[in-house]
Amino acid sequence: MIRLFVGLGNPGPEYEDTRHNAGFWFIDDLARRLGVTLLPDRAYHGLVARANTPQGPVWLLQPQTYMNLSGKSVAALARFFKITPEEVLVVHDELDLLPGQVKLKKGGGHGGHNGLRDIHAQLGTPDYWRLRLGIGHPGVKHEVANFVLRKPPQSEREAIFKCISQSLDAVDAMLAGDMNKAVTVVHAQPPRPKPPRKELTDKPIESGKTPPEAPPG
């Protein structure tokens, strides 16, 4: 089961609504759903909440170290409560997915994401779960730093929050340890609307023309 939910972002009101803080947005919504409040905890260098669930206690964490040192916060809490990497879910913004796209996976590279890079180093392994919230890509590499630290337009923000809502529906499966089901829920695509049925109608006869005679028989 997932015992530690981590949302990545940067502290401070100037970063609150920026793309890089999509992970924080997820944790805020999860805290509301579980009825808990995130509070500062110096021991874990972040905002922390504990939720008591039927499956046992789980922790929610928003590192306050700034993105590049996220692993310092994650590793401190995980080590103290003896949480293994396989029991950790890190929620982060993903350049390689469009707004409105979301992926859940275990392991893999950090893809240049500085928060993931530090978590890799601090945990000593990439084998933790990641929830990748698409934010899109500016198109050129040298604009990435400014892009992630800007606020998305309203349409993109709504698409990201729709993915967050869909992902929260998978939390029960995560707490139950059924990660295959969680992946299915996160990756579920809404059904495509069916095209309207064409009603069969007799074609009108053009004026001045005699209708063809029915074949004999």
PDB file of C-alpha atoms in Angstrom, residues 16-155:
ATOM      1  CA  GLU A  16       1.458  28.882  -5.277  1.00  0.00           C
ATOM      2  CA  ASP A  17      -0.348  28.928  -8.631  1.00  0.00           C
ATOM      3  CA  THR A  18       2.575  28.025 -10.904  1.00  0.00           C
ATOM      4  CA  ARG A  19       2.809  24.847 -12.984  1.00  0.00           C
ATOM      5  CA  HIS A  20       5.694  23.502 -10.876  1.00  0.00           C
ATOM      6  CA  ASN A  21       3.342  23.305  -7.887  1.00  0.00           C
ATOM      7  CA  ALA A  22       0.892  20.814  -9.403  1.00  0.00           C
ATOM      8  CA  GLY A  23       2.036  18.245  -6.833  1.00  0.00           C
ATOM      9  CA  PHE A  24       1.089  20.605  -4.003  1.00  0.00           C
ATOM     10  CA  TRP A  25      -2.372  21.017  -5.556  1.00  0.00           C
ATOM     11  CA  PHE A  26      -2.892  17.248  -5.430  1.00  0.00           C
ATOM     12  CA  ILE A  27      -1.891  17.018  -1.760  1.00  0.00           C
ATOM     13  CA  ASP A  28      -4.164  19.940  -0.833  1.00  0.00           C
ATOM     14  CA  ASP A  29      -7.133  18.144  -2.400  1.00  0.00           C
ATOM     15  CA  LEU A  30      -6.171  14.800  -0.846  1.00  0.00           C
ATOM     16  CA  ALA A  31      -5.938  16.427   2.601  1.00  0.00           C
ATOM     17  CA  ARG A  32      -9.460  17.803   2.186  1.00  0.00           C
ATOM     18  CA  ARG A  33     -10.731  14.402   1.096  1.00  0.00           C
ATOM     19  CA  LEU A  34      -9.146  12.653   4.089  1.00  0.00           C
ATOM     20  CA  GLY A  35     -10.188  15.409   6.513  1.00  0.00           C
ATOM     21  CA  VAL A  36      -6.692  16.294   7.719  1.00  0.00           C
ATOM     22  CA  THR A  37      -4.682  19.512   7.984  1.00  0.00           C
ATOM     23  CA  LEU A  38      -1.110  19.994   6.803  1.00  0.00           C
ATOM     24  CA  LEU A  39       1.111  21.545   9.487  1.00  0.00           C
ATOM     25  CA  PRO A  40       4.786  22.612   9.497  1.00  0.00           C
ATOM     26  CA  ASP A  41       7.179  20.022  10.882  1.00  0.00           C
ATOM     27  CA  ARG A  42      10.852  20.971  11.135  1.00  0.00           C
ATOM     28  CA  ALA A  43      11.948  17.365  11.570  1.00  0.00           C
ATOM     29  CA  TYR A  44      10.744  16.565   8.040  1.00  0.00           C
ATOM     30  CA  HIS A  45      11.399  19.975   6.435  1.00  0.00           C
ATOM     31  CA  GLY A  46       7.849  20.289   5.189  1.00  0.00           C
ATOM     32  CA  LEU A  47       4.118  20.511   5.750  1.00  0.00           C
ATOM     33  CA  VAL A  48       2.912  17.174   7.105  1.00  0.00           C
ATOM     34  CA  ALA A  49      -0.406  15.515   7.921  1.00  0.00           C
ATOM     35  CA  ARG A  50      -1.194  12.075   9.288  1.00  0.00           C
ATOM     36  CA  ALA A  51      -4.417  10.376   8.266  1.00  0.00           C
ATOM     37  CA  ASN A  52      -5.742   7.326  10.065  1.00  0.00           C
ATOM     38  CA  THR A  53      -7.326   4.949   7.563  1.00  0.00           C
ATOM     39  CA  PRO A  54      -8.808   1.441   7.919  1.00  0.00           C
ATOM     40  CA  GLN A  55      -5.560   0.164   6.372  1.00  0.00           C
ATOM     41  CA  GLY A  56      -3.402   2.031   8.882  1.00  0.00           C
ATOM     42  CA  PRO A  57      -1.822   5.478   9.191  1.00  0.00           C
ATOM     43  CA  VAL A  58      -0.667   7.310   6.067  1.00  0.00           C
ATOM     44  CA  TRP A  59       1.286  10.535   5.728  1.00  0.00           C
ATOM     45  CA  LEU A  60       0.859  13.496   3.400  1.00  0.00           C
ATOM     46  CA  LEU A  61       3.887  15.672   2.717  1.00  0.00           C
ATOM     47  CA  GLN A  62       4.653  18.932   0.934  1.00  0.00           C
ATOM     48  CA  PRO A  63       8.434  19.535   1.138  1.00  0.00           C
ATOM     49  CA  GLN A  64       9.281  23.148   1.998  1.00  0.00           C
ATOM     50  CA  THR A  65      12.913  22.845   0.907  1.00  0.00           C
ATOM     51  CA  TYR A  66      12.331  24.231  -2.598  1.00  0.00           C
ATOM     52  CA  MET A  67      12.182  21.791  -5.457  1.00  0.00           C
ATOM     53  CA  ASN A  68      15.894  20.997  -5.800  1.00  0.00           C
ATOM     54  CA  LEU A  69      16.122  19.600  -2.244  1.00  0.00           C
ATOM     55  CA  SER A  70      12.823  17.687  -2.123  1.00  0.00           C
ATOM     56  CA  GLY A  71      14.598  14.442  -1.309  1.00  0.00           C
ATOM     57  CA  LYS A  72      15.857  15.824   1.985  1.00  0.00           C
ATOM     58  CA  SER A  73      12.272  16.092   3.211  1.00  0.00           C
ATOM     59  CA  VAL A  74      11.011  12.825   1.707  1.00  0.00           C
ATOM     60  CA  ALA A  75      13.902  10.729   3.000  1.00  0.00           C
ATOM     61  CA  ALA A  76      13.692  12.162   6.531  1.00  0.00           C
ATOM     62  CA  LEU A  77      10.047  11.183   6.954  1.00  0.00           C
ATOM     63  CA  ALA A  78      10.362   7.850   5.166  1.00  0.00           C
ATOM     64  CA  ARG A  79      13.323   6.747   7.278  1.00  0.00           C
ATOM     65  CA  PHE A  80      11.743   7.741  10.590  1.00  0.00           C
ATOM     66  CA  PHE A  81       8.514   5.846   9.932  1.00  0.00           C
ATOM     67  CA  LYS A  82      10.274   2.965   8.153  1.00  0.00           C
ATOM     68  CA  ILE A  83       8.417   3.552   4.887  1.00  0.00           C
ATOM     69  CA  THR A  84       9.973   1.708   1.950  1.00  0.00           C
ATOM     70  CA  PRO A  85      10.362   3.345  -1.493  1.00  0.00           C
ATOM     71  CA  GLU A  86       7.651   1.021  -2.858  1.00  0.00           C
ATOM     72  CA  GLU A  87       5.242   2.588  -0.340  1.00  0.00           C
ATOM     73  CA  VAL A  88       5.938   6.148  -1.525  1.00  0.00           C
ATOM     74  CA  LEU A  89       3.915   8.035  -4.157  1.00  0.00           C
ATOM     75  CA  VAL A  90       5.460  11.250  -5.501  1.00  0.00           C
ATOM     76  CA  VAL A  91       3.095  13.573  -7.370  1.00  0.00           C
ATOM     77  CA  HIS A  92       4.775  16.028  -9.743  1.00  0.00           C
ATOM     78  CA  ASP A  93       4.353  18.179 -12.838  1.00  0.00           C
ATOM     79  CA  GLU A  94       5.306  16.493 -16.117  1.00  0.00           C
ATOM     80  CA  LEU A  95       6.545  18.375 -19.181  1.00  0.00           C
ATOM     81  CA  ASP A  96       6.202  15.360 -21.471  1.00  0.00           C
ATOM     82  CA  LEU A  97       2.422  15.148 -20.974  1.00  0.00           C
ATOM     83  CA  LEU A  98      -0.152  17.683 -22.102  1.00  0.00           C
ATOM     84  CA  PRO A  99      -2.477  19.377 -19.611  1.00  0.00           C
ATOM     85  CA  GLY A 100      -5.345  16.954 -19.166  1.00  0.00           C
ATOM     86  CA  GLN A 101      -3.069  13.895 -19.312  1.00  0.00           C
ATOM     87  CA  VAL A 102      -1.929  11.923 -16.265  1.00  0.00           C
ATOM     88  CA  LYS A 103       0.145   8.764 -15.799  1.00  0.00           C
ATOM     89  CA  LEU A 104       0.867   6.524 -12.819  1.00  0.00           C
ATOM     90  CA  LYS A 105       3.998   4.406 -12.856  1.00  0.00           C
ATOM     91  CA  LYS A 106       6.665   2.884 -10.641  1.00  0.00           C
ATOM     92  CA  GLY A 107      10.350   3.572 -11.142  1.00  0.00           C
ATOM     93  CA  GLY A 108      12.125   5.071 -14.119  1.00  0.00           C
ATOM     94  CA  GLY A 109      14.408   8.036 -14.657  1.00  0.00           C
ATOM     95  CA  HIS A 110      13.988  11.564 -13.349  1.00  0.00           C
ATOM     96  CA  GLY A 111      13.638  13.073 -16.843  1.00  0.00           C
ATOM     97  CA  GLY A 112      15.515  16.187 -15.795  1.00  0.00           C
ATOM     98  CA  HIS A 113      13.024  16.986 -13.012  1.00  0.00           C
ATOM     99  CA  ASN A 114      15.112  18.422 -10.182  1.00  0.00           C
ATOM    100  CA  GLY A 115      12.732  17.283  -7.472  1.00  0.00           C
ATOM    101  CA  LEU A 116      12.833  13.681  -8.672  1.00  0.00           C
ATOM    102  CA  ARG A 117      16.591  13.859  -9.118  1.00  0.00           C
ATOM    103  CA  ASP A 118      17.099  14.710  -5.432  1.00  0.00           C
ATOM    104  CA  ILE A 119      14.590  12.092  -4.273  1.00  0.00           C
ATOM    105  CA  HIS A 120      16.500   9.486  -6.324  1.00  0.00           C
ATOM    106  CA  ALA A 121      19.709  10.505  -4.564  1.00  0.00           C
ATOM    107  CA  GLN A 122      18.262  10.660  -1.045  1.00  0.00           C
ATOM    108  CA  LEU A 123      16.302   7.396  -1.209  1.00  0.00           C
ATOM    109  CA  GLY A 124      19.117   5.668  -3.074  1.00  0.00           C
ATOM    110  CA  THR A 125      16.718   4.161  -5.604  1.00  0.00           C
ATOM    111  CA  PRO A 126      14.267   5.196  -8.330  1.00  0.00           C
ATOM    112  CA  ASP A 127      11.835   2.433  -7.339  1.00  0.00           C
ATOM    113  CA  TYR A 128       9.058   4.555  -5.888  1.00  0.00           C
ATOM    114  CA  TRP A 129       5.683   5.382  -7.442  1.00  0.00           C
ATOM    115  CA  ARG A 130       5.117   8.585  -9.417  1.00  0.00           C
ATOM    116  CA  LEU A 131       1.913  10.315 -10.434  1.00  0.00           C
ATOM    117  CA  ARG A 132       2.774  12.491 -13.427  1.00  0.00           C
ATOM    118  CA  LEU A 133       0.451  15.449 -13.973  1.00  0.00           C
ATOM    119  CA  GLY A 134       0.819  16.842 -17.485  1.00  0.00           C
ATOM    120  CA  ILE A 135       1.585  20.562 -17.805  1.00  0.00           C
ATOM    121  CA  GLY A 136       2.801  20.590 -21.423  1.00  0.00           C
ATOM    122  CA  HIS A 137       6.117  21.826 -22.828  1.00  0.00           C
ATOM    123  CA  PRO A 138       7.090  25.321 -24.019  1.00  0.00           C
ATOM    124  CA  GLY A 139       8.614  23.817 -27.166  1.00  0.00           C
ATOM    125  CA  VAL A 140      12.238  24.802 -26.596  1.00  0.00           C
ATOM    126  CA  LYS A 141      14.515  23.598 -23.802  1.00  0.00           C
ATOM    127  CA  HIS A 142      15.900  26.963 -22.720  1.00  0.00           C
ATOM    128  CA  GLU A 143      12.389  28.217 -21.882  1.00  0.00           C
ATOM    129  CA  VAL A 144      11.535  25.324 -19.537  1.00  0.00           C
ATOM    130  CA  ALA A 145      12.716  27.003 -16.310  1.00  0.00           C
ATOM    131  CA  ASN A 146      10.541  30.061 -16.846  1.00  0.00           C
ATOM    132  CA  PHE A 147       7.637  27.979 -18.180  1.00  0.00           C
ATOM    133  CA  VAL A 148       7.249  25.811 -15.077  1.00  0.00           C
ATOM    134  CA  LEU A 149       7.410  28.858 -12.804  1.00  0.00           C
ATOM    135  CA  ARG A 150       4.560  30.634 -14.599  1.00  0.00           C
ATOM    136  CA  LYS A 151       0.844  30.311 -13.964  1.00  0.00           C
ATOM    137  CA  PRO A 152      -1.000  28.219 -16.556  1.00  0.00           C
ATOM    138  CA  PRO A 153      -3.989  29.772 -18.349  1.00  0.00           C
ATOM    139  CA  GLN A 154      -7.371  28.937 -16.862  1.00  0.00           C
ATOM    140  CA  SER A 155      -8.173  26.255 -19.454  1.00  0.00           C
TER     141      SER A 155
END
